[in-house]
Short mmCIF file of C-alpha atoms in Angstrom, two decimals:
data_model
loop_
_atom_site.label_atom_id
_atom_site.label_comp_id
_atom_site.label_asym_id
_atom_site.label_seq_id
_atom_site.Cartn_x
_atom_site.Cartn_y
_atom_site.Cartn_z
CA MET A 1 -163.60 98.87 73.56
CA ASN A 2 -163.65 96.26 76.32
CA ASN A 3 -162.38 98.18 79.36
CA LYS A 4 -165.57 99.32 81.14
CA LYS A 5 -163.70 101.67 83.47
CA PHE A 6 -163.26 105.16 82.04
CA LEU A 7 -164.99 104.22 78.80
CA HIS A 8 -166.56 107.66 78.54
CA GLU A 9 -163.08 109.21 78.81
CA LYS A 10 -161.82 107.08 75.93
CA VAL A 11 -164.78 108.08 73.79
CA TYR A 12 -164.31 111.72 74.77
CA ASP A 13 -160.60 111.67 73.90
CA GLU A 14 -161.18 110.03 70.51
CA ILE A 15 -163.96 112.41 69.45
CA LYS A 16 -162.00 115.40 70.77
CA ASP A 17 -158.98 114.32 68.67
CA ARG A 18 -161.23 114.11 65.62
CA LEU A 19 -162.59 117.59 66.30
CA LEU A 20 -159.13 119.11 66.78
CA SER A 21 -157.69 117.40 63.71
CA GLY A 22 -160.52 118.59 61.46
CA TYR A 23 -161.88 115.09 60.86
CA TYR A 24 -165.24 116.58 61.80
CA SER A 25 -165.38 120.03 60.19
CA THR A 26 -166.80 123.19 61.77
CA ASN A 27 -170.63 123.30 61.76
CA SER A 28 -170.88 119.71 60.53
CA LEU A 29 -173.44 117.35 62.04
CA LEU A 30 -171.92 114.67 64.27
CA PRO A 31 -172.98 111.02 63.91
CA ARG A 32 -176.11 109.93 65.78
CA GLU A 33 -175.85 108.45 69.26
CA VAL A 34 -176.78 105.01 67.95
CA ASP A 35 -174.03 105.18 65.31
CA LEU A 36 -171.43 106.18 67.91
CA MET A 37 -172.66 103.40 70.20
CA GLU A 38 -172.10 100.90 67.41
CA GLU A 39 -168.69 102.30 66.43
CA PHE A 40 -167.28 102.41 69.96
CA GLU A 41 -169.20 99.36 71.20
CA VAL A 42 -170.45 101.16 74.31
CA SER A 43 -173.78 102.04 75.92
CA ARG A 44 -175.94 105.09 75.27
CA HIS A 45 -175.08 106.33 78.77
CA THR A 46 -171.35 106.26 77.96
CA ILE A 47 -171.85 108.19 74.70
CA ARG A 48 -174.02 110.80 76.42
CA LYS A 49 -171.49 111.27 79.21
CA ALA A 50 -168.70 111.86 76.68
CA MET A 51 -170.86 114.20 74.59
CA ASP A 52 -171.93 116.20 77.64
CA ARG A 53 -168.28 116.77 78.50
CA LEU A 54 -167.51 117.84 74.92
CA LYS A 55 -170.43 120.26 75.09
CA SER A 56 -169.36 121.73 78.44
CA ASN A 57 -165.84 122.29 77.05
CA GLY A 58 -167.22 124.18 74.06
CA PHE A 59 -166.37 121.69 71.32
CA ILE A 60 -169.94 120.93 70.26
CA ARG A 61 -173.47 122.33 70.53
CA LYS A 62 -176.78 120.49 70.63
CA ILE A 63 -179.85 121.73 68.77
CA LYS A 64 -183.07 120.10 69.94
CA GLY A 65 -184.78 118.13 67.22
CA THR A 66 -181.86 118.54 64.83
CA GLY A 67 -178.69 117.01 66.28
CA THR A 68 -175.22 117.79 67.57
CA PHE A 69 -172.95 120.17 65.65
CA VAL A 70 -169.25 121.02 65.69
CA ASN A 71 -168.30 124.45 67.05
CA HIS A 72 -165.58 126.61 65.53
CA ILE A 73 -162.29 125.79 67.23
CA LYS A 74 -159.80 128.65 67.24
CA PRO A 75 -156.30 127.72 66.04
CA ASP A 76 -153.67 127.73 68.77
CA TYR A 77 -150.83 129.23 66.71
CA ASP A 78 -150.49 132.00 64.12
CA TYR A 79 -147.88 131.78 61.36
CA THR A 80 -147.33 135.02 59.44
CA LEU A 81 -145.84 134.62 55.96
CA SER A 82 -144.87 138.26 55.48
CA ASN A 83 -141.49 137.61 57.13
CA MET A 84 -139.34 134.54 57.67
CA THR A 85 -139.83 133.20 61.18
CA SER A 86 -138.70 129.86 62.58
CA PHE A 87 -140.98 127.37 64.31
CA SER A 88 -139.09 127.96 67.57
CA GLU A 89 -139.55 131.72 67.31
CA ILE A 90 -143.29 131.38 66.69
CA ILE A 91 -143.82 129.11 69.70
CA ARG A 92 -141.65 131.21 72.04
CA LYS A 93 -143.40 134.40 70.94
CA GLN A 94 -146.69 132.86 72.02
CA GLY A 95 -145.29 131.77 75.38
CA GLY A 96 -144.57 128.15 74.53
CA ASN A 97 -141.68 125.73 74.88
CA PRO A 98 -140.52 124.59 71.41
CA ASN A 99 -138.76 121.25 71.04
CA SER A 100 -138.47 118.36 68.61
CA ILE A 101 -138.44 114.60 68.47
CA ILE A 102 -135.56 113.76 66.13
CA LEU A 103 -136.64 110.89 63.87
CA SER A 104 -133.57 111.04 61.63
CA ALA A 105 -130.53 113.25 60.98
CA LYS A 106 -128.04 111.94 58.44
CA LEU A 107 -126.04 112.69 55.31
CA ILE A 108 -127.62 111.31 52.12
CA SER A 109 -127.41 111.51 48.34
CA PRO A 110 -130.20 113.76 47.04
CA SER A 111 -133.13 112.48 44.99
CA GLU A 112 -133.97 114.02 41.62
CA GLU A 113 -136.69 116.11 43.29
CA VAL A 114 -134.27 117.49 45.89
CA CYS A 115 -131.63 118.21 43.23
CA ASN A 116 -134.17 120.19 41.22
CA ARG A 117 -135.41 122.17 44.21
CA LEU A 118 -131.93 122.99 45.51
CA SER A 119 -130.24 123.39 42.09
CA ILE A 120 -127.54 120.85 42.96
CA ASP A 121 -126.04 117.78 41.29
CA PRO A 122 -126.72 114.17 42.38
CA GLU A 123 -123.11 114.03 43.65
CA ASP A 124 -123.73 116.89 46.10
CA PRO A 125 -124.69 115.43 49.50
CA VAL A 126 -127.45 116.89 51.65
CA TYR A 127 -128.39 116.52 55.29
CA TYR A 128 -131.73 114.79 55.74
CA ILE A 129 -133.42 115.95 58.96
CA GLU A 130 -136.76 114.44 59.96
CA ARG A 131 -138.48 115.86 63.04
CA LEU A 132 -141.74 116.06 64.95
CA ARG A 133 -142.09 119.68 66.07
CA ARG A 134 -143.73 120.21 69.46
CA ASN A 135 -144.78 122.71 72.08
CA ASP A 136 -143.98 120.94 75.36
CA ASP A 137 -145.43 117.45 74.67
CA GLU A 138 -147.98 118.59 72.08
CA VAL A 139 -147.10 117.53 68.53
CA LEU A 140 -147.91 120.28 66.02
CA CYS A 141 -146.00 119.44 62.87
CA TYR A 142 -144.10 116.73 60.98
CA GLU A 143 -141.16 118.21 59.10
CA ILE A 144 -138.55 116.96 56.62
CA THR A 145 -135.62 119.24 55.76
CA TYR A 146 -132.88 118.83 53.14
CA VAL A 147 -129.84 121.06 53.71
CA VAL A 148 -126.98 121.52 51.23
CA ALA A 149 -124.13 119.88 53.15
CA SER A 150 -121.32 122.06 51.80
CA TYR A 151 -122.68 125.08 53.67
CA CYS A 152 -123.09 123.32 57.02
CA PRO A 153 -120.29 120.80 57.70
CA ASP A 154 -121.10 118.23 60.42
CA LEU A 155 -124.61 119.66 60.83
CA ASP A 156 -125.94 116.33 62.11
CA ASP A 157 -123.62 116.62 65.14
CA TYR A 158 -125.53 119.71 66.31
CA ILE A 159 -129.09 118.46 65.86
CA SER A 160 -130.85 118.03 69.21
CA PRO A 161 -134.42 118.23 70.58
CA LYS A 162 -133.92 121.88 71.58
CA ALA A 163 -131.81 122.97 68.60
CA SER A 164 -133.15 125.57 66.16
CA LEU A 165 -131.85 125.11 62.62
CA TYR A 166 -132.23 128.86 62.04
CA ASN A 167 -129.88 129.55 64.96
CA LEU A 168 -127.38 127.02 63.67
CA TYR A 169 -127.39 128.54 60.18
CA GLU A 170 -126.93 132.08 61.45
CA LYS A 171 -124.79 131.64 64.57
CA LYS A 172 -122.85 128.42 64.08
CA TYR A 173 -122.20 128.74 60.34
CA ASN A 174 -122.49 132.54 59.98
CA LEU A 175 -124.86 132.23 57.04
CA GLU A 176 -127.04 135.14 55.96
CA LEU A 177 -130.50 133.94 55.05
CA GLY A 178 -132.29 135.66 52.20
CA ASP A 179 -135.69 135.07 50.64
CA GLY A 180 -137.91 132.04 50.81
CA LEU A 181 -140.21 130.57 48.17
CA TYR A 182 -143.26 129.07 49.88
CA LYS A 183 -146.17 126.95 48.69
CA LEU A 184 -149.08 126.31 51.06
CA GLU A 185 -151.78 123.74 50.45
CA ALA A 186 -154.74 122.34 52.40
CA ILE A 187 -154.68 118.53 52.22
CA ASN A 188 -156.21 115.50 53.88
CA ALA A 189 -153.75 113.45 55.91
CA PRO A 190 -152.59 110.38 53.94
CA ASN A 191 -152.15 107.11 55.77
CA ASP A 192 -148.38 107.36 56.37
CA ILE A 193 -148.51 110.96 57.67
CA SER A 194 -151.53 110.27 59.88
CA LYS A 195 -149.64 107.42 61.55
CA ILE A 196 -146.63 109.64 62.24
CA LEU A 197 -148.76 112.47 63.65
CA LYS A 198 -151.13 110.00 65.40
CA ILE A 199 -154.23 111.56 63.89
CA SER A 200 -157.11 110.11 61.91
CA ILE A 201 -156.68 109.41 58.19
CA ASN A 202 -158.00 112.31 56.09
CA SER A 203 -157.71 114.78 58.97
CA ALA A 204 -157.15 118.36 57.80
CA LEU A 205 -153.50 119.33 57.34
CA LEU A 206 -151.72 122.44 56.14
CA TYR A 207 -148.87 121.32 53.90
CA MET A 208 -146.00 123.76 53.41
CA ASP A 209 -143.32 123.29 50.77
CA ALA A 210 -140.50 125.86 50.84
CA VAL A 211 -137.03 126.57 49.49
CA ILE A 212 -134.96 129.04 51.53
CA PHE A 213 -132.12 130.96 49.89
CA LEU A 214 -128.95 132.61 51.11
CA ASN A 215 -128.56 136.36 50.57
CA SER A 216 -126.51 135.50 47.51
CA GLY A 217 -129.58 133.88 45.95
CA VAL A 218 -128.25 130.32 46.25
CA PRO A 219 -130.64 127.70 47.76
CA LEU A 220 -129.67 126.55 51.26
CA TYR A 221 -132.43 124.14 52.20
CA TYR A 222 -135.70 122.61 51.09
CA VAL A 223 -138.38 121.81 53.67
CA LYS A 224 -141.66 119.89 53.59
CA ALA A 225 -143.88 120.40 56.64
CA TYR A 226 -147.25 118.98 57.62
CA TYR A 227 -149.07 121.15 60.18
CA ILE A 228 -152.11 119.83 62.05
CA GLY A 229 -154.83 121.98 60.51
CA SER A 230 -156.86 122.71 63.63
CA LYS A 231 -153.84 124.07 65.51
CA TYR A 232 -152.48 126.57 62.97
CA ARG A 233 -153.64 129.69 61.18
CA PHE A 234 -151.46 131.10 58.39
CA SER A 235 -151.76 134.75 57.42
CA THR A 236 -150.05 137.13 55.02
CA LYS A 237 -150.28 140.72 53.82
CA LEU A 238 -151.11 141.47 50.20
CA THR A 239 -150.55 144.81 48.46
CA ARG A 240 -151.88 146.14 45.18
#
């Protein structure tokens, strides 16, 4: 780090990103000042200024004679699995402004994995939709969706930063959505996903793999989503 102006802000931003992404887990001991000085190539004064700001904002706590520890950071968004709710609906319900960065939207031939998940043949085309899901400018999730093309002709023409796929299915194509089969897994961000989400490698992610069916029981789409772990809390209701 060779720009001496605002060095403490750069250190603050980097450590804050690590805290929010789960790179440093709750209640874990942060590296020593001298180790941070060496990593960021800055003075002790710069490290202390950044750490004081992190402490005043509630991200960390200092225990005399022991070290600096990570505080619990409350997730920003709740996702309830007891009913099927779209990303846009979740964000709007919590007062946000959902939108997407469209990385790709095109018609493709399905892979063997996609064929198996959607119960289709290799000759059946699917729409491949790759998006970064956001609230305002805050990236929350990287999502890849495969939609059976025969149910949604020209779907790629209607994909936009503000478009909700749920709304398109139900209102544009008059499809009745049925059940969903979800798998949720805590993972560490691999290199390719961390680059897309601009987070540190091995940051905590919530990976969701789901197949959504029409009311008739036929699969409509298959989605793989990577949620930034520190920003989301998933909950469900279990009965006996």
